[in-house]
Amino acid sequence: FSALVHIRWQLLRDYVRSGRFRELIQDSDYDMMDRGEDADMIVFKMGEREKTFFQKLGMDTGIKKVSFREVAEKIMARKLNSEGFEDPRERFFLDQYKKRKEERRIAEEKAKAEKKEKDKEKSPRNEPKQQNGTSQLETVAEEGFPALDLNSNELHVPGSTRKSSVFNDSSSYATTDRRLSTLTETDRSVITDVLQDDVTKDILNSCQSRRSTASLRMRPRRLDTVNGFDFDEGEDIAIADLKSHKTPRRIITKTREMYNIACVMCGVVPLRQYVKQCSGRYVNLNNVMMSAQSIKPIAISLVMDARVVDLDVSENNIGPLGTMYLSEMLTRNDYIVELNLNGTYPGKEGLRVLSESLTQNKSLEILRLESNKIQHTETHLINSLIQNVRNLKELYLGHNAIGYEGGCALAKCLEENTTLRVLDLQWNHIRKESAAALCKCLSANVGLRTLDVSWNGLGKEGCIALATSLPKNSYLKSLCITSNRIDMLSLRFLLHGLVRNKTLQSLEMGQNPITTEGAKAVVRAVQSAKDTSLIRVCLDGISVDEQFMMFMKELFDKKGVRVTHGDLLSMANSTEQKEHDPHDLNRFDPVMVLVEYMRIDNLRLIDFFQYLDTNSRERLSKSDFREGVANLCLPLTEHHLDLVMEKVDLKRDGYVDLEEFMTVHREVSRQITQRTTKARSKRKEDEGLVSLRKILKEIVEKRNKSHREKASNRSTNQGRDHVITKNRTLTVTKPSLSAQHG
């Protein structure tokens, strides 16, 4: 059944190419009819239909890849044994084949009887012999149709040209056409019915609709009732020339090579940062001073790129033209997931082209448009992005100027949106009514999971809107309302809606004028809420007290909610009172303290200077003052010594000589005299000087007393000898002369 086998081969080939199977071909321009042992491999999805298919072929259902030729051999072996599978086209073919075979058998028996009568009249040498029990269709197929050998690249024809190839032998076509003309109408209908059933037509139509330039289009051969099989019908290259035809290999250009070529064509110097990163998944070109002309080669090189998923061109003034280049690239590139256009200033025209181009993109999920001076007149383009770009999940619009009208327009768009998950609107001048409209839209929105409206002006109007929308929203997970002019009055409305929300997990409301009492009210409200899902509350910038810390600890122990806050205030009644030090000299001028000390201790200036100058250098350093003051037991700190050096060191050389000391001493003595004279004129005493002199007298008396005790101890120890033995030390007192004589 060579002809029938050939038809089955074509149907199977077209079925594989047009169905749920997908060919894995390394050299896609190579015809699978001429591959021999290197047959195509098929990759497929193992569904219920495929499992039944492979089970009936006796093959393993756990495989992921199988040889096309192996499947063809199994199918044809099963069909010839009348063991079909769950394919309506093949089942129809087998039913028709059995029916027609029975009709042919009856017709052949009748023709055989007539032929015997004619043979008696004709010479046996002029007529060919036929084998008994073979049908006319089988005889024609064996003699005229080329047989398909699955283990070779050639179609074999019986006779003298047994090993000739169909691609080189054209004489077989004449034999085929001549033999085919002898087929009966019944035989033709069998083959024609198989090629014209509904299932086959659908497969053929799907084959013709595929636009594949990587491989030759394999279409079923149409059986002509006059000329037989037309193997060249619908082919790009005639089968006779196919074996000798060599298709040029497709040239695959890498992204880096494409970028260098584009730079040459655009007259731009290649950017070193991009050349290094273009072979990776992330390209960071933040603030590299690019212009629109510099971004054009990058956009050209990324058209066919399949590796880069994150592109950052922020802080580069590429303008509307550069944004248009990137937008056109995104219509063809379906691999970039995140695009950062912060600080690129796309303008109205750039946003318009971007919103139109992204409707054709299937991969972009994160878009950043912060710090681009977007005005309220461009909000309709943002709305177009949100509505038409179905893959967009995160949109960042912070640090723009959307304002009142833009906020209202954006709120209307968000009511109907179901795809956007993250929206950032911080620093956008959204105030009062526009803020209220934006918060009110949360009651109807079912897509947003994170909303950031920090550093705007929600105020009382926005909190009232949140009080009505938060209980109705069951999708929002994170809300940021930091620095939004929320006072104690506005906080009451906000907490009224917060305690009835069941899905919010993170709330950030720091930098608002709610005071410590407001912070405690927030913690108590969260603790009293029955069905809250909050796990984090941010109150940064708000000062708290000890009572708040106690409430926060109870909230964490009960519900596990973590709260961040500002500075901790200390209570006035818990402040420790310091004991008064009567010898504290911090309130006095340290130079005046030294001058008064010399007067009370009866020291001349020259004597005090020499006492401090232990190294006899005739100048004093800060360390000399430190050691001298410590020996005199004056309680002066390091800060006091710095003040002394600053006032006495008139030359600013780090040292104090005698002349400088005398000048300062003279000036301070004059100030003390003036203060004393002024106090006497009022018949009073200078309390500051009196207190200072009293403290210095106590210090001098205490020091002198300590010196006297040390002197007496030394005089007592002079009459004792120390006798040192091997084991211990003994103290022996010498007897006086009077005691000896007595």
XYZ file of C-alpha atoms in Angstrom:
742
model
C 0.000 0.000 0.000
C 2.735 2.427 -0.977
C 0.345 5.143 -2.207
C -1.803 4.967 0.903
C 1.286 4.995 3.136
C 2.521 8.097 1.368
C -0.806 9.857 1.930
C -0.703 8.907 5.606
C 2.823 10.331 5.857
C 1.611 13.675 4.517
C -1.410 13.783 6.815
C 0.719 12.974 9.864
C 3.301 15.571 8.902
C 0.670 18.290 8.505
C -1.050 17.214 11.700
C 2.174 17.592 13.666
C 2.972 20.959 12.117
C -0.478 22.441 12.720
C -1.648 20.805 15.969
C -0.544 21.114 19.579
C 2.919 19.714 18.839
C 5.898 22.002 18.342
C 9.001 20.995 16.406
C 12.414 21.470 17.942
C 14.632 21.974 14.882
C 18.205 23.198 15.232
C 18.616 23.963 11.518
C 15.093 25.119 10.748
C 15.726 25.591 7.006
C 16.389 21.861 6.505
C 13.533 19.824 4.991
C 12.539 16.958 7.278
C 11.698 14.786 4.251
C 15.414 14.682 3.428
C 16.961 14.105 6.844
C 17.215 10.315 6.992
C 18.373 9.106 10.379
C 18.583 12.667 11.758
C 14.803 13.017 11.911
C 13.067 15.963 13.551
C 12.338 15.855 17.264
C 8.886 16.788 18.543
C 8.246 18.646 21.819
C 4.636 18.457 23.029
C 2.313 19.067 25.978
C 1.199 15.776 27.531
C -2.569 16.121 27.822
C -5.288 13.482 27.976
C -5.479 13.279 24.190
C -1.716 12.826 23.900
C -1.641 10.147 26.605
C -4.304 8.145 24.762
C -2.407 8.691 21.507
C 0.896 7.286 22.878
C -0.743 4.501 24.865
C -2.393 3.120 21.730
C 0.926 3.359 19.925
C 2.572 1.367 22.734
C 4.908 4.243 23.693
C 5.921 5.765 27.048
C 3.616 8.583 28.169
C 6.238 10.181 30.435
C 8.543 11.326 27.656
C 8.861 14.989 26.715
C 10.583 14.640 23.341
C 10.280 11.940 20.673
C 11.546 11.312 17.146
C 9.128 12.274 14.392
C 10.156 9.237 12.342
C 9.550 6.900 15.300
C 5.994 8.226 15.696
C 5.389 7.834 11.956
C 6.572 4.227 12.025
C 4.369 3.368 14.991
C 1.311 5.022 13.458
C 1.652 3.341 10.071
C 2.324 -0.059 11.649
C -0.811 0.246 13.772
C -2.963 1.443 10.893
C -1.950 -1.400 8.591
C -2.983 -3.814 11.355
C -6.365 -2.024 11.650
C -5.581 -0.739 15.167
C -6.528 2.927 14.960
C -6.449 5.632 17.649
C -8.737 8.462 18.802
C -8.385 10.660 15.727
C -11.638 11.175 13.751
C -9.746 11.680 10.508
C -7.889 8.371 10.802
C -10.979 6.531 12.006
C -12.915 7.829 9.003
C -10.063 6.749 6.719
C -10.039 3.188 8.092
C -13.805 2.824 7.840
C -13.766 3.987 4.256
C -10.815 1.761 3.480
C -12.557 -1.388 4.801
C -15.725 -0.554 2.920
C -13.954 0.113 -0.377
C -11.729 -2.921 0.026
C -14.753 -5.203 0.173
C -16.232 -3.546 -2.923
C -12.955 -3.950 -4.765
C -12.739 -7.608 -3.841
C -16.165 -8.295 -5.396
C -15.311 -6.240 -8.490
C -11.961 -7.974 -8.883
C -13.493 -11.447 -8.728
C -15.882 -10.474 -11.492
C -13.080 -8.933 -13.551
C -10.910 -11.985 -12.996
C -13.495 -14.291 -14.551
C -13.802 -12.011 -17.582
C -10.041 -11.830 -17.929
C -9.654 -15.596 -18.082
C -11.984 -15.724 -21.061
C -9.952 -13.030 -22.841
C -6.677 -14.808 -22.064
C -7.748 -17.827 -23.949
C -8.160 -15.768 -27.095
C -4.852 -13.814 -26.726
C -1.284 -15.040 -26.809
C 0.203 -15.491 -23.309
C 3.545 -13.876 -24.417
C 1.990 -10.434 -25.048
C 0.187 -10.051 -21.677
C 1.741 -9.457 -18.284
C 1.118 -11.925 -15.496
C -0.788 -10.930 -12.376
C -0.514 -12.476 -9.015
C -3.531 -14.237 -7.574
C -5.376 -12.517 -4.738
C -4.107 -8.972 -5.443
C -6.345 -6.029 -6.214
C -5.992 -3.678 -9.129
C -5.175 -0.786 -6.744
C -2.412 -2.838 -5.082
C -0.942 -3.793 -8.451
C -0.909 -0.209 -9.643
C 0.620 0.991 -6.392
C 3.358 -1.639 -6.450
C 4.298 -0.988 -10.086
C 3.898 2.772 -10.476
C 3.895 4.594 -7.089
C 7.184 5.367 -5.398
C 7.428 3.551 -2.061
C 8.501 5.397 1.101
C 11.463 3.904 2.939
C 11.574 5.284 6.500
C 15.229 4.390 6.984
C 16.633 6.239 3.956
C 16.401 9.580 2.210
C 15.080 8.075 -1.067
C 11.742 6.971 -2.432
C 12.275 3.604 -4.241
C 10.473 2.602 -7.445
C 10.201 -1.082 -8.422
C 11.767 -2.219 -11.644
C 15.014 -1.348 -13.303
C 15.185 2.020 -11.484
C 14.853 0.410 -8.050
C 17.412 2.613 -6.267
C 16.794 5.854 -8.144
C 15.846 8.897 -6.136
C 12.641 10.821 -6.632
C 14.613 14.043 -6.496
C 16.759 13.080 -9.507
C 14.604 10.676 -11.576
C 11.900 12.450 -13.603
C 10.892 9.348 -15.637
C 8.953 7.993 -12.662
C 6.391 10.792 -13.009
C 5.315 9.525 -16.452
C 4.943 5.982 -15.130
C 3.007 7.307 -12.141
C 0.634 9.319 -14.317
C 0.073 6.387 -16.674
C -0.636 3.917 -13.866
C -2.848 6.344 -11.994
C -5.137 6.738 -15.003
C -6.144 3.075 -14.626
C -7.528 3.608 -11.076
C -11.224 3.046 -10.707
C -13.583 5.729 -9.501
C -13.936 3.809 -6.212
C -10.192 3.946 -5.576
C -10.028 7.658 -6.346
C -12.906 8.426 -3.986
C -11.085 6.695 -1.113
C -8.066 8.947 -1.421
C -10.083 12.086 -2.240
C -12.414 11.607 0.762
C -9.460 11.440 3.133
C -8.016 14.701 1.840
C -11.333 16.584 1.816
C -12.850 15.725 5.227
C -13.511 18.572 7.705
C -10.702 17.736 10.121
C -8.117 17.676 7.370
C -9.356 20.998 5.971
C -8.989 22.651 9.379
C -5.462 21.350 9.710
C -4.535 22.462 6.215
C -5.964 25.921 6.810
C -3.987 26.249 10.024
C -0.852 25.152 8.183
C -1.362 27.798 5.520
C -2.016 30.502 8.113
C 1.329 29.985 9.856
C 3.943 32.523 8.879
C 7.212 30.700 9.309
C 10.307 31.946 7.517
C 12.621 29.648 9.474
C 11.591 26.392 7.728
C 10.199 25.296 4.366
C 6.423 25.210 4.250
C 5.348 21.569 3.953
C 1.863 21.393 2.401
C -0.084 18.257 1.454
C 0.220 17.122 -2.139
C -3.037 17.366 -4.021
C -4.004 14.199 -5.888
C -4.904 15.072 -9.460
C -7.142 12.453 -11.066
C -5.383 12.965 -14.397
C -1.716 13.583 -13.627
C -1.392 11.885 -10.223
C 0.541 13.536 -7.365
C 1.734 17.089 -8.001
C 4.739 17.213 -5.705
C 5.594 20.823 -6.610
C 2.165 22.268 -5.828
C 2.464 25.082 -3.249
C 6.192 24.555 -2.626
C 8.779 27.346 -2.558
C 11.307 25.063 -4.282
C 10.637 22.205 -6.642
C 11.205 18.784 -5.120
C 13.529 17.869 -7.997
C 15.816 20.744 -6.960
C 15.339 20.403 -3.225
C 18.153 17.951 -2.583
C 20.781 20.145 -4.229
C 19.376 23.399 -2.846
C 21.335 25.005 -0.007
C 19.437 27.540 2.027
C 21.659 30.311 3.438
C 21.970 30.188 7.221
C 20.250 32.853 9.200
C 22.654 35.429 10.629
C 22.123 36.015 14.373
C 23.526 39.339 15.572
C 24.272 39.897 19.245
C 23.063 42.973 21.105
C 26.566 44.374 21.514
C 27.353 44.003 17.815
C 24.032 45.545 16.866
C 24.735 48.484 19.198
C 28.136 49.140 17.638
C 26.614 49.052 14.149
C 23.818 51.428 15.227
C 26.351 53.832 16.772
C 28.234 53.983 13.474
C 25.039 54.617 11.522
C 23.851 57.327 13.958
C 27.261 58.938 14.333
C 27.363 58.415 18.111
C 30.275 57.351 20.286
C 29.453 53.990 21.981
C 28.641 54.290 25.666
C 31.085 52.249 27.722
C 28.601 51.557 30.535
C 26.064 50.074 28.125
C 28.640 47.943 26.290
C 29.620 46.338 29.612
C 26.063 45.680 30.774
C 24.137 44.842 27.593
C 24.941 41.131 27.886
C 23.353 40.894 31.355
C 19.810 41.070 32.670
C 20.060 44.543 34.223
C 21.224 47.711 32.487
C 21.808 50.720 34.756
C 22.502 53.963 32.881
C 21.554 56.333 35.690
C 22.920 59.870 35.250
C 25.451 59.180 32.483
C 24.619 62.430 30.612
C 22.826 60.800 27.679
C 20.831 62.733 25.097
C 18.141 61.664 22.644
C 20.795 60.854 20.029
C 22.655 58.674 22.526
C 19.540 56.668 23.390
C 18.685 55.888 19.755
C 21.396 53.194 19.190
C 20.463 51.632 22.527
C 16.836 51.377 21.457
C 17.857 49.843 18.112
C 20.029 47.200 19.795
C 17.258 46.215 22.216
C 14.622 45.560 19.549
C 15.625 41.906 19.132
C 17.249 41.467 22.558
C 15.859 38.671 24.744
C 18.107 39.016 27.801
C 17.652 42.485 29.343
C 14.692 42.655 31.738
C 15.482 45.874 33.677
C 16.408 49.114 31.893
C 17.303 52.229 33.927
C 17.924 55.477 32.001
C 16.936 57.820 34.848
C 18.427 61.273 35.406
C 19.268 61.681 31.705
C 17.693 64.534 29.779
C 16.602 62.469 26.759
C 13.422 64.534 26.314
C 10.389 63.636 24.187
C 12.485 62.355 21.259
C 14.434 59.874 23.373
C 11.205 58.667 24.968
C 9.776 58.080 21.480
C 12.795 55.934 20.549
C 12.312 53.767 23.636
C 8.560 53.567 23.025
C 9.046 52.311 19.485
C 11.499 49.715 20.768
C 8.945 48.461 23.315
C 6.454 47.667 20.563
C 8.800 44.869 19.406
C 10.595 43.910 22.623
C 8.573 41.609 24.886
C 11.249 40.887 27.486
C 11.803 44.155 29.389
C 9.859 44.015 32.661
C 10.938 47.280 34.364
C 11.625 50.666 32.761
C 12.971 53.594 34.805
C 12.361 57.019 33.221
C 12.824 59.155 36.351
C 14.107 62.629 35.526
C 14.073 62.114 31.742
C 11.438 64.827 31.057
C 9.405 63.065 28.348
C 6.952 65.938 27.997
C 3.431 65.705 26.667
C 4.435 64.271 23.276
C 6.688 61.662 24.809
C 3.961 60.519 27.207
C 1.456 60.319 24.370
C 3.700 58.090 22.249
C 4.605 56.008 25.302
C 0.963 55.379 26.217
C 0.144 54.361 22.633
C 3.164 52.098 22.212
C 2.806 50.206 25.473
C -0.565 48.866 24.374
C 1.385 46.582 21.996
C 3.865 45.462 24.661
C 3.235 42.231 26.585
C 6.001 42.223 29.190
C 6.376 45.650 30.871
C 5.106 45.534 34.465
C 6.955 48.342 36.293
C 7.137 51.930 34.995
C 8.835 54.802 36.856
C 8.034 58.399 35.863
C 9.150 60.325 38.956
C 10.561 63.886 38.890
C 9.383 64.567 35.317
C 7.349 67.771 35.940
C 4.124 66.085 34.854
C 1.312 68.658 35.037
C -2.447 68.222 35.433
C -2.840 68.775 31.669
C -0.994 65.498 31.044
C -3.011 63.384 33.464
C -5.231 62.011 30.676
C -2.130 60.360 29.199
C -1.395 58.734 32.567
C -4.988 57.536 32.673
C -4.529 56.049 29.204
C -1.491 54.129 30.481
C -3.430 52.746 33.428
C -6.484 51.753 31.381
C -4.932 50.342 28.202
C -1.683 48.724 29.364
C -3.056 45.567 30.925
C 0.325 44.166 31.972
C 1.291 47.263 33.982
C 1.447 46.362 37.691
C 3.437 49.186 39.316
C 3.390 52.899 38.434
C 5.550 55.496 40.221
C 4.584 59.168 39.714
C 6.219 60.838 42.726
C 7.680 64.361 42.742
C 5.471 65.726 39.943
C 2.777 68.417 39.828
C -0.484 66.564 39.195
C -2.331 69.001 41.445
C -6.059 69.464 42.058
C -7.499 68.729 38.593
C -5.059 65.909 37.940
C -5.919 64.244 41.245
C -9.656 64.296 40.484
C -9.121 62.863 36.983
C -6.828 60.165 38.322
C -9.384 59.201 40.966
C -12.055 58.560 38.315
C -9.665 56.304 36.397
C -8.725 54.291 39.495
C -12.352 53.491 40.292
C -12.606 51.255 37.212
C -9.053 49.900 37.106
C -8.445 46.294 38.168
C -4.863 45.607 37.011
C -2.647 48.191 38.754
C -1.149 46.909 42.017
C 1.226 49.668 43.219
C 0.690 53.428 42.808
C 3.093 56.086 44.124
C 1.757 59.684 44.205
C 4.005 61.329 46.804
C 4.902 65.019 46.437
C 2.187 65.845 43.863
C 0.390 68.876 45.400
C -2.816 66.909 46.004
C -4.975 68.946 48.398
C -8.431 68.895 50.004
C -11.127 67.995 47.420
C -8.740 66.199 45.060
C -7.277 64.283 48.016
C -10.800 63.402 49.149
C -11.696 62.140 45.649
C -8.540 60.043 45.527
C -9.264 58.473 48.921
C -12.924 57.936 48.077
C -12.079 55.896 44.958
C -10.580 53.195 47.208
C -14.076 51.999 48.069
C -14.629 50.916 44.422
C -11.072 49.925 43.475
C -10.276 46.201 43.561
C -6.752 46.203 42.129
C -4.494 48.379 44.283
C -2.395 46.671 46.950
C -0.050 49.568 47.809
C -0.890 53.302 47.750
C 1.589 56.057 48.640
C 0.160 59.593 48.941
C 2.752 60.930 51.374
C 3.836 64.578 51.454
C 0.558 65.880 50.064
C -2.325 67.514 51.953
C -5.103 65.090 52.832
C -6.160 67.066 55.880
C -9.647 66.736 57.292
C -11.332 66.129 53.915
C -9.050 63.232 53.024
C -9.439 61.587 56.447
C -13.228 61.764 56.194
C -13.031 60.064 52.781
C -10.728 57.377 54.198
C -13.164 56.792 57.060
C -15.856 55.796 54.526
C -13.672 53.961 51.969
C -11.370 51.854 54.189
C -14.195 49.671 55.614
C -15.396 48.901 52.060
C -11.965 48.114 50.623
C -10.788 44.538 51.077
C -7.754 44.558 48.771
C -5.418 47.334 49.968
C -2.404 46.008 51.926
C -0.203 49.079 52.468
C -1.120 52.762 52.902
C 1.366 55.623 53.313
C -0.027 59.009 54.429
C 3.159 60.472 55.929
C 3.220 64.281 56.318
C -0.333 64.998 55.160
C -1.430 67.716 57.630
C -3.358 65.258 59.787
C -4.114 66.866 63.168
C -6.024 65.563 66.178
C -9.400 66.436 64.663
C -8.623 64.655 61.386
C -7.177 61.693 63.258
C -10.559 60.884 64.820
C -12.150 60.309 61.407
C -9.182 58.275 60.202
C -9.230 55.942 63.205
C -12.981 55.449 62.779
C -12.358 53.848 59.359
C -9.095 52.137 60.323
C -10.589 49.937 63.062
C -13.214 48.577 60.608
C -10.733 47.624 57.871
C -9.815 43.927 57.733
C -7.008 43.707 55.142
C -4.602 46.618 55.733
C -1.226 45.324 56.950
C 1.027 48.400 56.945
C 0.153 51.994 57.900
C 2.672 54.847 57.698
C 1.507 58.175 59.134
C 4.615 59.776 60.585
C 5.526 63.479 60.396
C 1.941 64.548 61.155
C 0.996 67.041 63.946
C -0.921 64.539 66.071
C 1.312 64.965 69.177
C 1.960 62.306 71.789
C -1.716 61.992 72.658
C -2.530 61.226 69.027
C 0.137 58.527 68.923
C -1.361 56.902 72.016
C -4.828 57.105 70.440
C -3.576 55.246 67.356
C -2.081 52.446 69.465
C -5.221 52.101 71.585
C -7.455 52.047 68.479
C -5.411 49.286 66.835
C -5.453 47.294 70.062
C -9.243 47.582 70.346
C -9.900 46.583 66.703
C -11.305 43.047 66.479
C -10.563 42.006 62.877
C -7.517 44.111 62.063
C -4.651 42.633 60.002
C -2.102 45.330 60.834
C 1.416 44.113 61.482
C 3.275 47.438 61.196
C 2.474 51.033 62.215
C 4.954 53.824 61.491
C 4.807 56.988 63.641
C 8.263 58.371 62.842
C 8.869 61.974 63.842
C 6.222 61.920 66.607
C 7.551 62.208 70.179
C 6.207 59.723 72.719
C 6.286 59.256 76.487
C 6.539 56.382 78.957
C 2.807 55.702 78.852
C 2.965 55.269 75.078
C 5.807 52.778 75.494
C 3.638 50.776 77.869
C 0.720 50.774 75.371
C 3.065 49.765 72.555
C 4.425 46.820 74.560
C 0.896 45.610 75.341
C -0.049 45.861 71.653
C 2.958 43.805 70.580
C 2.316 41.136 73.223
C -1.357 40.876 72.304
C -1.393 41.152 68.494
C 2.240 41.209 67.401
C 2.001 44.701 65.847
C 5.324 46.526 65.587
C 5.251 50.305 66.081
C 8.062 52.734 65.221
C 8.055 56.194 66.809
C 10.063 59.343 67.388
C 12.010 60.578 70.417
C 11.137 59.502 73.944
C 10.251 62.413 76.244
C 11.234 62.444 79.942
C 8.625 63.439 82.517
C 9.330 66.491 84.733
C 8.405 64.770 87.993
C 10.875 61.974 87.336
C 13.901 64.224 86.949
C 16.648 63.511 89.485
C 17.619 66.513 91.621
C 21.334 67.105 91.818
C 22.903 67.907 95.200
C 24.337 71.426 95.453
C 28.126 71.578 95.487
C 29.305 74.532 97.542
C 32.731 74.442 95.901
C 31.407 74.576 92.343
C 33.296 77.236 90.351
C 31.469 76.778 87.038
C 29.550 80.051 87.395
C 32.674 82.192 87.807
C 35.240 83.526 85.329
C 38.265 81.169 85.603
C 40.787 84.037 85.207
C 39.075 85.950 88.021
C 39.263 82.767 90.110
C 43.058 82.662 89.664
C 43.485 86.353 90.477
C 41.399 86.113 93.665
C 43.205 82.950 94.679
C 46.572 84.751 94.534
C 45.196 87.564 96.748
C 43.685 85.214 99.323
C 46.782 82.964 99.457
C 49.122 86.013 99.659
C 50.954 85.140 96.464
C 52.674 87.625 94.208
C 52.158 87.332 90.459
C 55.788 86.467 89.870
C 55.666 83.755 92.573
C 52.492 82.214 91.108
C 54.019 82.255 87.601
C 57.214 80.553 88.787
C 55.195 77.989 90.722
C 53.357 77.047 87.522
C 56.539 77.140 85.382
C 58.013 73.864 86.582
C 60.269 73.515 83.519
C 61.740 77.036 83.884
C 60.915 77.958 80.287
C 59.532 81.385 81.259
C 56.290 80.549 79.500
C 53.293 78.462 80.415
C 51.411 75.929 78.325
C 48.001 74.431 78.919
C 49.544 71.361 80.532
C 51.461 73.624 82.972
C 48.196 75.253 84.022
C 46.572 71.803 84.395
C 49.314 70.451 86.699
C 49.559 73.631 88.776
C 45.811 73.894 89.334
C 45.681 70.232 90.357
C 48.481 70.787 92.947
C 46.666 73.809 94.329
C 43.441 71.757 94.635
C 41.437 74.230 92.561
C 38.350 72.480 91.023
C 38.753 73.843 87.492
C 37.619 71.708 84.560
C 39.199 71.268 81.120
C 36.733 73.757 79.729
C 37.894 76.346 82.298
C 41.497 75.834 81.257
C 40.534 76.403 77.613
C 38.943 79.710 78.616
C 42.071 80.696 80.566
C 44.305 80.039 77.546
C 41.935 81.901 75.262
C 41.904 85.033 77.449
C 45.524 85.066 78.653
C 47.276 83.997 75.428
C 47.181 87.387 73.751
C 49.765 86.454 71.079
C 47.845 83.301 70.063
C 50.983 81.165 69.994
C 49.769 78.501 72.450
C 51.894 79.772 75.332
C 51.542 82.444 78.066
C 54.581 84.474 79.042
C 54.979 86.741 82.081
C 54.166 89.917 80.190
C 50.863 88.539 78.917
C 50.003 87.238 82.386
C 50.699 90.662 83.950
C 48.549 92.436 81.357
C 45.567 90.177 81.955
C 46.104 90.284 85.748
C 46.064 94.067 85.690
C 42.829 94.157 83.624
C 40.999 91.628 85.831
C 42.119 93.397 89.032
C 40.696 96.657 87.683
C 37.338 94.921 86.957
C 37.240 93.527 90.520
C 37.931 96.964 91.952
C 35.145 98.513 89.870
C 32.644 95.887 91.000
C 33.612 96.388 94.641
C 33.369 100.199 94.366
C 29.988 100.017 92.684
C 28.625 97.709 95.358
C 29.919 99.989 98.192
C 28.304 103.007 96.565
C 25.002 101.217 96.993
C 25.976 100.241 100.532
C 25.933 96.635 99.550
C 28.417 93.887 98.905
C 29.054 92.147 95.593
C 27.472 88.766 96.259
C 29.382 87.090 93.425
C 32.780 88.194 94.760
C 31.822 87.381 98.332
C 30.734 83.876 97.334
C 33.892 83.325 95.288
C 36.173 84.494 98.126
C 34.367 82.276 100.581
C 34.829 79.203 98.363
C 38.510 80.007 97.792
C 39.139 80.487 101.532
C 37.612 77.096 102.257
C 39.777 75.528 99.558
C 42.948 77.179 100.956
C 42.141 76.224 104.551
C 41.385 72.639 103.522
C 44.662 72.431 101.624
C 46.708 73.955 104.470
C 45.126 71.546 106.925
C 46.042 68.657 104.712
C 49.614 69.901 104.488
C 49.903 70.246 108.279
C 48.684 66.702 108.808
C 51.212 65.389 106.336
C 53.984 67.411 108.027
C 53.096 66.074 111.455
C 53.080 62.529 110.124
C 56.540 63.039 108.675
C 57.884 64.440 111.961
C 56.413 61.474 113.847
C 58.020 58.980 111.518
C 61.483 60.556 111.956
C 61.922 58.884 115.453
C 61.282 55.363 114.094
C 63.722 52.900 112.512
C 62.623 50.197 110.172
C 64.305 46.815 110.873
C 63.884 44.411 107.985
C 64.128 40.705 108.672
C 63.829 37.743 106.390
C 60.192 36.999 107.216
C 58.652 40.337 108.325
C 59.269 44.022 108.938
C 59.429 45.405 112.464
C 59.137 49.022 113.590
C 61.323 49.960 116.561
C 61.209 53.249 118.504
C 64.542 54.619 119.741
C 64.572 55.642 123.424
C 65.418 59.277 124.248
C 68.577 60.352 126.109
C 66.675 61.227 129.273
C 65.211 57.770 129.404
C 68.593 56.177 129.030
C 70.103 58.121 131.961
C 67.161 57.520 134.138
